[in-house]
Amino acid sequence: MERIYAFTDESGSFGWNFDSETVSTYFIVSAIIVKESELENVRNQVEDVRAKCFQTGEMKSSSIGKNHSRRVFVLNELKKISFSVFSVICDKRKLLEINGLQYKESFYKYLNNDIEAINLYMGEYMNQYSWAEVTLANLYWKKELMK
């Protein structure tokens, strides 16, 4: 089986004071997935896009700002490259009802599929939340994958 590499980054901040401009309502973890056989080619192509669109420094969305046409151009250049993207998007407002996830360590473990953290949130009390059915199905799916 071919080795696969994942390059990860997150967006959003930890915290629950949504009235503060420095606290986001979403927390996103994304991974760029690359097959080992494609790794060198992908690195070269990404470097070409970086040099073409950002000249010096790293590629950052904040460097593009609100320039929508530039963002579309960069994305069109990137989509020519052989990689996949996997993202987990968490609406933190929905997690407020699960008190344990308000702690940074538990929150990160939960998002990273830590089996012990997942098991902590598989209890009966989840049934009282309107969104729990989908979340519970996702938790059971994650638990099965980890067997």
Short mmCIF file of C-alpha atoms in Angstrom, two decimals:
data_model
loop_
_atom_site.label_atom_id
_atom_site.label_comp_id
_atom_site.label_asym_id
_atom_site.label_seq_id
_atom_site.Cartn_x
_atom_site.Cartn_y
_atom_site.Cartn_z
CA MET A 1 0.00 0.00 0.00
CA GLU A 2 1.33 3.42 -0.94
CA ARG A 3 2.22 5.85 1.81
CA ILE A 4 0.07 8.97 2.01
CA TYR A 5 1.10 12.33 3.49
CA ALA A 6 -1.21 14.84 5.14
CA PHE A 7 -0.25 18.49 5.59
CA THR A 8 -2.56 20.09 8.13
CA ASP A 9 -3.51 23.55 9.29
CA GLU A 10 -6.32 25.04 11.32
CA SER A 11 -8.35 28.18 11.14
CA GLY A 12 -10.36 29.79 13.88
CA SER A 13 -9.64 30.36 17.49
CA PHE A 14 -10.39 28.46 20.64
CA GLY A 15 -12.74 30.31 22.95
CA TRP A 16 -16.43 30.74 23.59
CA ASN A 17 -16.95 34.50 24.00
CA PHE A 18 -18.56 35.02 20.60
CA ASP A 19 -19.15 38.71 21.34
CA SER A 20 -15.40 39.24 21.05
CA GLU A 21 -14.06 40.01 17.56
CA THR A 22 -11.04 37.79 18.26
CA VAL A 23 -13.17 34.65 18.83
CA SER A 24 -14.53 32.82 15.80
CA THR A 25 -17.74 30.82 15.76
CA TYR A 26 -16.15 28.13 13.59
CA PHE A 27 -13.04 26.03 14.04
CA ILE A 28 -11.70 24.37 10.88
CA VAL A 29 -8.98 21.77 10.50
CA SER A 30 -7.93 20.96 6.94
CA ALA A 31 -5.46 18.51 5.48
CA ILE A 32 -3.89 18.40 2.06
CA ILE A 33 -3.54 14.70 1.18
CA VAL A 34 -0.74 13.66 -1.19
CA LYS A 35 0.32 10.21 -2.37
CA GLU A 36 4.01 9.52 -1.85
CA SER A 37 4.49 8.88 -5.59
CA GLU A 38 3.18 12.42 -6.27
CA LEU A 39 4.93 14.19 -3.39
CA GLU A 40 7.89 15.71 -5.23
CA ASN A 41 5.77 16.76 -8.21
CA VAL A 42 3.16 18.35 -5.92
CA ARG A 43 5.86 20.22 -3.97
CA ASN A 44 7.29 21.65 -7.19
CA GLN A 45 3.90 22.67 -8.55
CA VAL A 46 2.85 24.29 -5.25
CA GLU A 47 6.14 26.18 -5.14
CA ASP A 48 5.48 27.43 -8.69
CA VAL A 49 2.03 28.71 -7.62
CA ARG A 50 3.51 30.31 -4.49
CA ALA A 51 6.21 32.09 -6.49
CA LYS A 52 3.74 33.17 -9.17
CA CYS A 53 0.98 34.41 -6.84
CA PHE A 54 2.77 35.38 -3.62
CA GLN A 55 6.37 36.06 -4.73
CA THR A 56 7.99 35.75 -1.28
CA GLY A 57 6.74 34.19 1.94
CA GLU A 58 4.07 31.61 2.50
CA MET A 59 0.68 31.36 0.82
CA LYS A 60 -1.86 32.89 3.17
CA SER A 61 -5.46 33.78 2.53
CA SER A 62 -4.95 36.95 4.55
CA SER A 63 -2.40 38.08 1.94
CA ILE A 64 -5.17 38.01 -0.66
CA GLY A 65 -7.54 40.02 1.48
CA LYS A 66 -10.84 40.84 -0.20
CA ASN A 67 -9.45 40.58 -3.73
CA HIS A 68 -11.94 37.98 -4.97
CA SER A 69 -10.54 37.73 -8.51
CA ARG A 70 -7.05 37.06 -7.14
CA ARG A 71 -8.44 34.37 -4.80
CA VAL A 72 -10.22 32.66 -7.72
CA PHE A 73 -7.01 32.82 -9.78
CA VAL A 74 -4.96 31.18 -6.98
CA LEU A 75 -7.59 28.48 -6.45
CA ASN A 76 -7.73 27.74 -10.17
CA GLU A 77 -3.95 27.35 -10.21
CA LEU A 78 -4.04 25.04 -7.18
CA LYS A 79 -6.81 22.82 -8.50
CA LYS A 80 -4.53 21.76 -11.37
CA ILE A 81 -2.31 19.97 -8.82
CA SER A 82 -2.81 16.31 -7.87
CA PHE A 83 -3.86 16.43 -4.20
CA SER A 84 -7.00 15.97 -2.15
CA VAL A 85 -8.41 18.13 0.62
CA PHE A 86 -10.08 16.87 3.77
CA SER A 87 -11.63 19.32 6.22
CA VAL A 88 -13.45 19.16 9.52
CA ILE A 89 -15.62 22.20 10.13
CA CYS A 90 -16.95 22.67 13.62
CA ASP A 91 -19.67 25.17 14.51
CA LYS A 92 -18.60 25.91 18.07
CA ARG A 93 -21.99 27.41 18.95
CA LYS A 94 -23.51 23.93 18.73
CA LEU A 95 -20.92 22.57 21.16
CA LEU A 96 -21.82 24.97 23.95
CA GLU A 97 -24.42 22.48 25.17
CA ILE A 98 -21.72 19.81 25.72
CA ASN A 99 -19.84 21.29 28.66
CA GLY A 100 -16.80 19.01 28.41
CA LEU A 101 -15.91 20.29 24.96
CA GLN A 102 -15.50 23.82 26.30
CA TYR A 103 -12.08 22.74 27.59
CA LYS A 104 -9.33 23.16 25.02
CA GLU A 105 -7.74 19.72 25.50
CA SER A 106 -11.07 17.84 25.25
CA PHE A 107 -12.10 19.94 22.25
CA TYR A 108 -8.90 19.12 20.30
CA LYS A 109 -9.03 15.43 21.25
CA TYR A 110 -12.63 15.25 20.06
CA LEU A 111 -11.79 16.89 16.72
CA ASN A 112 -8.78 14.61 16.25
CA ASN A 113 -10.82 11.42 16.66
CA ASP A 114 -9.29 10.45 20.00
CA ILE A 115 -11.29 7.32 20.78
CA GLU A 116 -11.41 8.04 24.52
CA ALA A 117 -12.74 11.55 23.89
CA ILE A 118 -15.32 10.23 21.44
CA ASN A 119 -16.48 7.64 23.95
CA LEU A 120 -17.00 10.37 26.55
CA TYR A 121 -19.63 12.02 24.35
CA MET A 122 -21.61 8.90 23.42
CA GLY A 123 -23.83 9.01 26.51
CA GLU A 124 -27.58 9.16 26.88
CA TYR A 125 -27.63 12.92 27.41
CA MET A 126 -26.85 13.52 23.72
CA ASN A 127 -30.40 12.38 22.87
CA GLN A 128 -31.90 15.58 24.28
CA TYR A 129 -30.30 17.78 21.61
CA SER A 130 -32.00 18.33 18.26
CA TRP A 131 -28.71 18.00 16.36
CA ALA A 132 -27.56 14.91 18.30
CA GLU A 133 -28.91 12.35 15.85
CA VAL A 134 -26.50 13.41 13.10
CA THR A 135 -23.66 13.93 15.57
CA LEU A 136 -24.28 10.58 17.22
CA ALA A 137 -24.28 8.81 13.85
CA ASN A 138 -20.95 10.48 13.08
CA LEU A 139 -19.53 9.38 16.43
CA TYR A 140 -20.62 5.77 15.87
CA TRP A 141 -19.06 5.89 12.41
CA LYS A 142 -15.77 7.23 13.84
CA LYS A 143 -15.81 4.57 16.54
CA GLU A 144 -16.28 1.81 13.96
CA LEU A 145 -13.40 3.14 11.84
CA MET A 146 -11.09 3.00 14.86
CA LYS A 147 -11.72 -0.70 15.59
#
